[in-house]
GROMACS .gro file of C-alpha atoms in nm:
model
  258
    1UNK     CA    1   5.729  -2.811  -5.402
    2UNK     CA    2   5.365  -2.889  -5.525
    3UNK     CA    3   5.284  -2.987  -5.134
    4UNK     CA    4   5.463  -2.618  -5.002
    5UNK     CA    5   5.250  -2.425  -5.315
    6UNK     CA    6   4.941  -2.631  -5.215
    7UNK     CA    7   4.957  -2.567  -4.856
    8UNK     CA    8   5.005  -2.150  -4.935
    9UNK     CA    9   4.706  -2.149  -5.179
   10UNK     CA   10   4.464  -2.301  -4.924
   11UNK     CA   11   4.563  -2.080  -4.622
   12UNK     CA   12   4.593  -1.806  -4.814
   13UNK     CA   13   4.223  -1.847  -4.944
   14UNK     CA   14   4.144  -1.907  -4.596
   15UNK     CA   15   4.277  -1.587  -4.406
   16UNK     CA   16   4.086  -1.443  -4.719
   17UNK     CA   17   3.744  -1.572  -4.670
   18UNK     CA   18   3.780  -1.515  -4.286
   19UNK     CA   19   3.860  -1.136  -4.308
   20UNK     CA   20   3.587  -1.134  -4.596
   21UNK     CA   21   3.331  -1.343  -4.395
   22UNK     CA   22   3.407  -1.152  -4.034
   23UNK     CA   23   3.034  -1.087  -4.053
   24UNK     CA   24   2.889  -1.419  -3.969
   25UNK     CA   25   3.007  -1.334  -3.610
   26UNK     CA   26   2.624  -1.183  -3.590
   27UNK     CA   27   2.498  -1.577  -3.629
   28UNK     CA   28   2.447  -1.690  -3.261
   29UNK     CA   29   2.608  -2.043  -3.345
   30UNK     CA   30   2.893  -1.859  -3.491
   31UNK     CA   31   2.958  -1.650  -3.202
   32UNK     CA   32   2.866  -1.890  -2.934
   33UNK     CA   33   3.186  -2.087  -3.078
   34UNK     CA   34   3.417  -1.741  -3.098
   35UNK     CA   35   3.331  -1.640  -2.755
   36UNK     CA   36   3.439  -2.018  -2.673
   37UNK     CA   37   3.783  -2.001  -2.830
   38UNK     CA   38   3.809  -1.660  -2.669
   39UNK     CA   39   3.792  -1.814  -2.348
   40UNK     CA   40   4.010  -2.149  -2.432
   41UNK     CA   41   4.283  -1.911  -2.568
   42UNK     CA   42   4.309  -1.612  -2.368
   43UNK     CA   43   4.126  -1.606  -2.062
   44UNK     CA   44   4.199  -1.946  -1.902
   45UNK     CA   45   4.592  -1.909  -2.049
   46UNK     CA   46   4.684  -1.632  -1.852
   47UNK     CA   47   4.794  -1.816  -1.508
   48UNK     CA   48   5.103  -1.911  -1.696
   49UNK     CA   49   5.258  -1.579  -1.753
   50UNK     CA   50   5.266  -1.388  -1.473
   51UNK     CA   51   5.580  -1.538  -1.331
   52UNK     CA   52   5.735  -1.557  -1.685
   53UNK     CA   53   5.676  -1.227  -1.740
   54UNK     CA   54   5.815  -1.066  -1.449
   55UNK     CA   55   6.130  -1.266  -1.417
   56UNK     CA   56   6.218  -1.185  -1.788
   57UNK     CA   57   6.129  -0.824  -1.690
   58UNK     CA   58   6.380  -0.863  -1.386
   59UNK     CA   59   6.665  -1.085  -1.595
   60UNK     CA   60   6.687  -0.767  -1.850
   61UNK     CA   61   6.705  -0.518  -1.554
   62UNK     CA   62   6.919  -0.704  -1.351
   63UNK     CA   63   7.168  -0.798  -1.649
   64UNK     CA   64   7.177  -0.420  -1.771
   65UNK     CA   65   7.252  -0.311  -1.445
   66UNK     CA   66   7.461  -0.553  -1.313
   67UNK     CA   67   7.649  -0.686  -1.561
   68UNK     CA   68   7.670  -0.371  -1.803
   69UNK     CA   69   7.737  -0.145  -1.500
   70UNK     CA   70   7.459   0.079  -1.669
   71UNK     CA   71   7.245   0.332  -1.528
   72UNK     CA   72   6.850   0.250  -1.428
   73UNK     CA   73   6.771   0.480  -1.778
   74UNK     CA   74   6.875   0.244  -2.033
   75UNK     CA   75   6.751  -0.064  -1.851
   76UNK     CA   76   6.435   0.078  -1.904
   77UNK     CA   77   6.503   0.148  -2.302
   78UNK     CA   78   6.615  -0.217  -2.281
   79UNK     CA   79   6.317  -0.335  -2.110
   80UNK     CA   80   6.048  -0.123  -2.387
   81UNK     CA   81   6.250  -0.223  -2.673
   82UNK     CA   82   6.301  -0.584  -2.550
   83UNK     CA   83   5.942  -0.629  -2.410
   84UNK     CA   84   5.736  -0.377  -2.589
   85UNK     CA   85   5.857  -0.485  -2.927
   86UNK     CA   86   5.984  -0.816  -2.942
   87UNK     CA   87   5.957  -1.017  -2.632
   88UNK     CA   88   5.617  -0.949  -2.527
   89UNK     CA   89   5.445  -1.029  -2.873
   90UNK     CA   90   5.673  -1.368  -2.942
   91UNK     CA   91   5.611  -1.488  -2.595
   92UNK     CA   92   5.243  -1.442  -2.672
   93UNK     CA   93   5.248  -1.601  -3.019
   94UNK     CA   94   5.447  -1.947  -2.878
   95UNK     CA   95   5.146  -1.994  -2.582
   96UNK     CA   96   4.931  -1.966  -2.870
   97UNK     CA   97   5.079  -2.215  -3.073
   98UNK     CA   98   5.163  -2.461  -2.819
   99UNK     CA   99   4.803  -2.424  -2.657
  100UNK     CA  100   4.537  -2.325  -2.914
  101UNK     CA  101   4.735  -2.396  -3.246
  102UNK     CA  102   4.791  -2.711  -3.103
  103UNK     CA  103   4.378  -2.787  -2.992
  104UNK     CA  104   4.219  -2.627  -3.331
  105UNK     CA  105   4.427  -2.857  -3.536
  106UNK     CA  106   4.390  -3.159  -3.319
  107UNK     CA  107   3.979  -3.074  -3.289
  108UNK     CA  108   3.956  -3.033  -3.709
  109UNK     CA  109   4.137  -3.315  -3.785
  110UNK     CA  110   3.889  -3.528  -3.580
  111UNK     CA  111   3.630  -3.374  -3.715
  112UNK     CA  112   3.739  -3.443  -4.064
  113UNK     CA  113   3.826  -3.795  -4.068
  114UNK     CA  114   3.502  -3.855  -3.838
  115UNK     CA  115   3.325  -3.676  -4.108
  116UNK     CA  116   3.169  -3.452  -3.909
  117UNK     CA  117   3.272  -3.191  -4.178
  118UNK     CA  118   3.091  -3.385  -4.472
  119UNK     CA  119   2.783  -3.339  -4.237
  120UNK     CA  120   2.781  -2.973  -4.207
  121UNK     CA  121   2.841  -2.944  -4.605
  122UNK     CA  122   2.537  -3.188  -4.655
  123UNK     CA  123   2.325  -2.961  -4.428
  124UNK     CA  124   2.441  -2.719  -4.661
  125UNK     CA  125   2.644  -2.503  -4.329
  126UNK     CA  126   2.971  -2.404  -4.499
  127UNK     CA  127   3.265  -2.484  -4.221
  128UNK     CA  128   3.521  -2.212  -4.293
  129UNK     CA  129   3.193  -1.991  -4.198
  130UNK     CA  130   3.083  -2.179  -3.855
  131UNK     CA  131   3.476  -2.338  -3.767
  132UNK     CA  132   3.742  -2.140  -3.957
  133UNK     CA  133   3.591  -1.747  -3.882
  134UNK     CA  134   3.568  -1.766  -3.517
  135UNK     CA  135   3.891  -1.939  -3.474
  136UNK     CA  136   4.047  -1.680  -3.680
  137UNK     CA  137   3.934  -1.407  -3.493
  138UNK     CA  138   3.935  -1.492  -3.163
  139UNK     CA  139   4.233  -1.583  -3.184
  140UNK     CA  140   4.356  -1.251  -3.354
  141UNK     CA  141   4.165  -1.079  -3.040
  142UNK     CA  142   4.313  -1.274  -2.770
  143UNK     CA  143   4.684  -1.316  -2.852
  144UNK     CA  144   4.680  -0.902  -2.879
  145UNK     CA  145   4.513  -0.911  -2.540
  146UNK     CA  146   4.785  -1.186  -2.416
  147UNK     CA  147   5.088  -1.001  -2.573
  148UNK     CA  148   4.959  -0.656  -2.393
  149UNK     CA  149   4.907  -0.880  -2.048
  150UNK     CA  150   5.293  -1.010  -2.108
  151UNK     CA  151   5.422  -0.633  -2.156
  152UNK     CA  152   5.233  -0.547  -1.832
  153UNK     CA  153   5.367  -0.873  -1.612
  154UNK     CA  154   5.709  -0.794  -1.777
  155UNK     CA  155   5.760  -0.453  -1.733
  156UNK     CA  156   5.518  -0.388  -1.389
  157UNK     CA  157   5.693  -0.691  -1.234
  158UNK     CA  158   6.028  -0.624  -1.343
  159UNK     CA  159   6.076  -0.264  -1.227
  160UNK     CA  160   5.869  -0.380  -0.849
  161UNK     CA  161   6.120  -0.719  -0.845
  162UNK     CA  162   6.439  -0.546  -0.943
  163UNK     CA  163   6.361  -0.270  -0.699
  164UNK     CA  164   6.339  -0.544  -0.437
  165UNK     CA  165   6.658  -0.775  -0.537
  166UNK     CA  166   6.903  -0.522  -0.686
  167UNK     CA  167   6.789  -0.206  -0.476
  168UNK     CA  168   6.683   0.015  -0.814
  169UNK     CA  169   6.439   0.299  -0.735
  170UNK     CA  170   6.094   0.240  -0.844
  171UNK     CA  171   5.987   0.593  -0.855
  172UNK     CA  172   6.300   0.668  -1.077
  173UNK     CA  173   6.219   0.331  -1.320
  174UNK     CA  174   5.882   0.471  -1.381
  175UNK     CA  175   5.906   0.822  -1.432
  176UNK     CA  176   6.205   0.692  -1.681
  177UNK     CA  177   5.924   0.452  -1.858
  178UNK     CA  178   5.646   0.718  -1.854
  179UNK     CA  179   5.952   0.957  -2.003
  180UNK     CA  180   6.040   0.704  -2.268
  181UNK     CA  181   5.766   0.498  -2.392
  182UNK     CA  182   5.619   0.577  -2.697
  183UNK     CA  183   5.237   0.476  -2.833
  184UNK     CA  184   5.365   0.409  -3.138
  185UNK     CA  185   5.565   0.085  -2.910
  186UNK     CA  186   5.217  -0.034  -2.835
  187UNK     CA  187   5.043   0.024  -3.158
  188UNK     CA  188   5.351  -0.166  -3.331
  189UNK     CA  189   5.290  -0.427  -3.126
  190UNK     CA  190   4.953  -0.478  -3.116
  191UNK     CA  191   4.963  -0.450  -3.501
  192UNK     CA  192   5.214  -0.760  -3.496
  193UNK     CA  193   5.003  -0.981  -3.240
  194UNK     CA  194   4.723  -0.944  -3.443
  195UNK     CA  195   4.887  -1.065  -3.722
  196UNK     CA  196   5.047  -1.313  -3.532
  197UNK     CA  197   4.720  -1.458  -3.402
  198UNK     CA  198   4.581  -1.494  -3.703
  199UNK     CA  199   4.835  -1.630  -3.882
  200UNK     CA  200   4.847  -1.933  -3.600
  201UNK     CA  201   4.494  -1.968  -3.668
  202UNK     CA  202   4.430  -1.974  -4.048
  203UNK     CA  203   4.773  -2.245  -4.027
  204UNK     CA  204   4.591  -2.462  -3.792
  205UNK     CA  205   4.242  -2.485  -3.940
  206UNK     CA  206   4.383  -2.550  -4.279
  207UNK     CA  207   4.606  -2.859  -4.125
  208UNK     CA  208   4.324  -2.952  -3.917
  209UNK     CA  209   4.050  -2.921  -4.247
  210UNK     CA  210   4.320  -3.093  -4.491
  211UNK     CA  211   4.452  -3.414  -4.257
  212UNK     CA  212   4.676  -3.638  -4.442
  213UNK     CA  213   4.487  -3.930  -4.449
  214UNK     CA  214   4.173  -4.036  -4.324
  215UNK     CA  215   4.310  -4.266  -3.975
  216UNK     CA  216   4.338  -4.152  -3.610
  217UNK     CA  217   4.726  -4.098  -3.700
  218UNK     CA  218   4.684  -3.826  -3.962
  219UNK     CA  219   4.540  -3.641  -3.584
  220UNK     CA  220   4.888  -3.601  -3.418
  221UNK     CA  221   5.081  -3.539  -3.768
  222UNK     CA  222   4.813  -3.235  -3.849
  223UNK     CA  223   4.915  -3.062  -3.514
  224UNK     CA  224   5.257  -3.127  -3.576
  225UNK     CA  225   5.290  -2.951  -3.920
  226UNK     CA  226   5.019  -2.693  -3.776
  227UNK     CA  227   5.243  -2.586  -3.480
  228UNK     CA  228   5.611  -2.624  -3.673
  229UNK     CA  229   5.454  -2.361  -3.959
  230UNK     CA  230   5.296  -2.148  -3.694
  231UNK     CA  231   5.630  -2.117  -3.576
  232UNK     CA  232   5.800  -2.022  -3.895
  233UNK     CA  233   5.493  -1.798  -3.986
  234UNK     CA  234   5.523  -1.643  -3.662
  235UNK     CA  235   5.942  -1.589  -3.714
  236UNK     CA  236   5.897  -1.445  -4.103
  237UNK     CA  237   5.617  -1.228  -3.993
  238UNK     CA  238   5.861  -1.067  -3.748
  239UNK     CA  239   6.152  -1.054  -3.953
  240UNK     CA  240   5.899  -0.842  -4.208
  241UNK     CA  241   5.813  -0.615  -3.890
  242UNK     CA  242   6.130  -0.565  -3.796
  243UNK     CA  243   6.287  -0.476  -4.211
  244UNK     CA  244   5.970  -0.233  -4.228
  245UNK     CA  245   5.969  -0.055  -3.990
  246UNK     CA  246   6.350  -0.019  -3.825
  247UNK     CA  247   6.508  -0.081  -4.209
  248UNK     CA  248   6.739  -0.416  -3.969
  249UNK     CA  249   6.675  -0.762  -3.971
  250UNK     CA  250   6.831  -1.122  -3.855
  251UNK     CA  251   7.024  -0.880  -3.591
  252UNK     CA  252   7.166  -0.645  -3.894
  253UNK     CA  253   7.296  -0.867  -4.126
  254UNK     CA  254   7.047  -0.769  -4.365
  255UNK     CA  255   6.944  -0.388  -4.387
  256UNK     CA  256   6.722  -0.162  -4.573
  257UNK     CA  257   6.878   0.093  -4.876
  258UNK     CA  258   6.888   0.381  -4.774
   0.00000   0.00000   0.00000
């Protein structure tokens, strides 16, 4: 229980002093290493999701359809509430972990026991400001931009593949999603990727900056605890979303007073 309390404390203190500290950014060796995660976590991680996206896109369209016998209008409700809300930001959040939560933990660990980090403290550079801000944010920045590139895969390429493979109009799908989506589905979610991102971060520098030991094997065991409680930050932080702001969540077993 000390361990759990222990590990709170320090992440919380770090998602503290990044959002106070966001103003180091200015410092060119500060930024050169955001604009670096940047590009290791969004830009070169978008190849993967294109197909993903737009066969998920097509699986909802298709199963409403098909299966339901429904009408083209509330596959598209399906798709924006599926993709817009949930789908889209999760699907974003997991990359994240499994790529970038993954590397930061792995690279801070190393650091650590190589004592790398002793080295910037004796040089009197304090490495939440140079390691632990620019993770943080960058990685904030780019899961919103991945989760907003998985809503466009998903719901572009689902409405162009299921008007190939199940003969759905594409003029009617998108007049229907023009019709129904709301900005308030994209601010929502944007909102919740944010947090998302950061969250993933702030877990894996604290793992990475608090290694359980001081061999090569506390390496591995820091990005396994860093992406297991990404995960389960990640799943709470959506189970929060979804109690605030619909009043429902595990699927309605637990709702809001009225």
């Amino acid at each position: 229980m000390f361990a759990v309390y222990r590990e709170l404390e320090g992440s919380a203190y770090l998602a503290w002093h990044a959002i106070r500290r966001l103003g180091v950014l200015r410092l060119p060796p500060v930024a050169e290493e955001f604009v670096r995660q940047i590009y290791f976590t969004g830009a070169s991680a978008t190849g993967g999701i294109v197909l993903r996206g737009a066969f998920i896109g097509t699986l909802i369209i298709a199963y409403v359809i098909e299966v339901l016998n429904a009408d083209a209008e509330l596959a598209v409700k399906m798709l924006l509430w599926v993709v817009l809300r949930e789908v889209g930001p999760l699907i974003a959040a997991l990359l994240v972990i499994q790529r970038s939560g993954t590397a930061v933990a792995t690279e801070l660990a190393l650091r650590e026991i190589s004592g790398e980090i002793a080295s910037l403290r004796r040089m009197r550079i304090d490495p939440y400001d140079y390691l632990v801000v620019p993770r943080v944010a960058s990685m904030a920045l780019s899961n919103a931009a991945l989760t907003l590139y998985v809503q466009l895969i998903a719901v572009g390429g689902g409405m162009v593949l299921s008007s190939l493979i199940i003969h759905v109009p594409f003029d009617e799908m998108l007049g229907l999603f023009f019709q129904l989506a709301s900005p308030l589905d994209l601010v929502y979610s944007l909102i919740k990727s944010l947090l998302f991102g950061a969250a993933i971060a702030v877990i894996a520098c604290y793992h990475g900056l608090n290694p359980r030991g001081h061999s090569i094997n506390a390496v591995p065991q820091a990005a396994i605890r860093a992406v297991t409680e990404g995960l389960l930050a990640v799943m709470l932080l959506n189970v929060v979303f979804a109690y605030l702001v619909y009043g429902v969540a595990f699927f309605g077993l637990v709702t809001a007073e009225q």
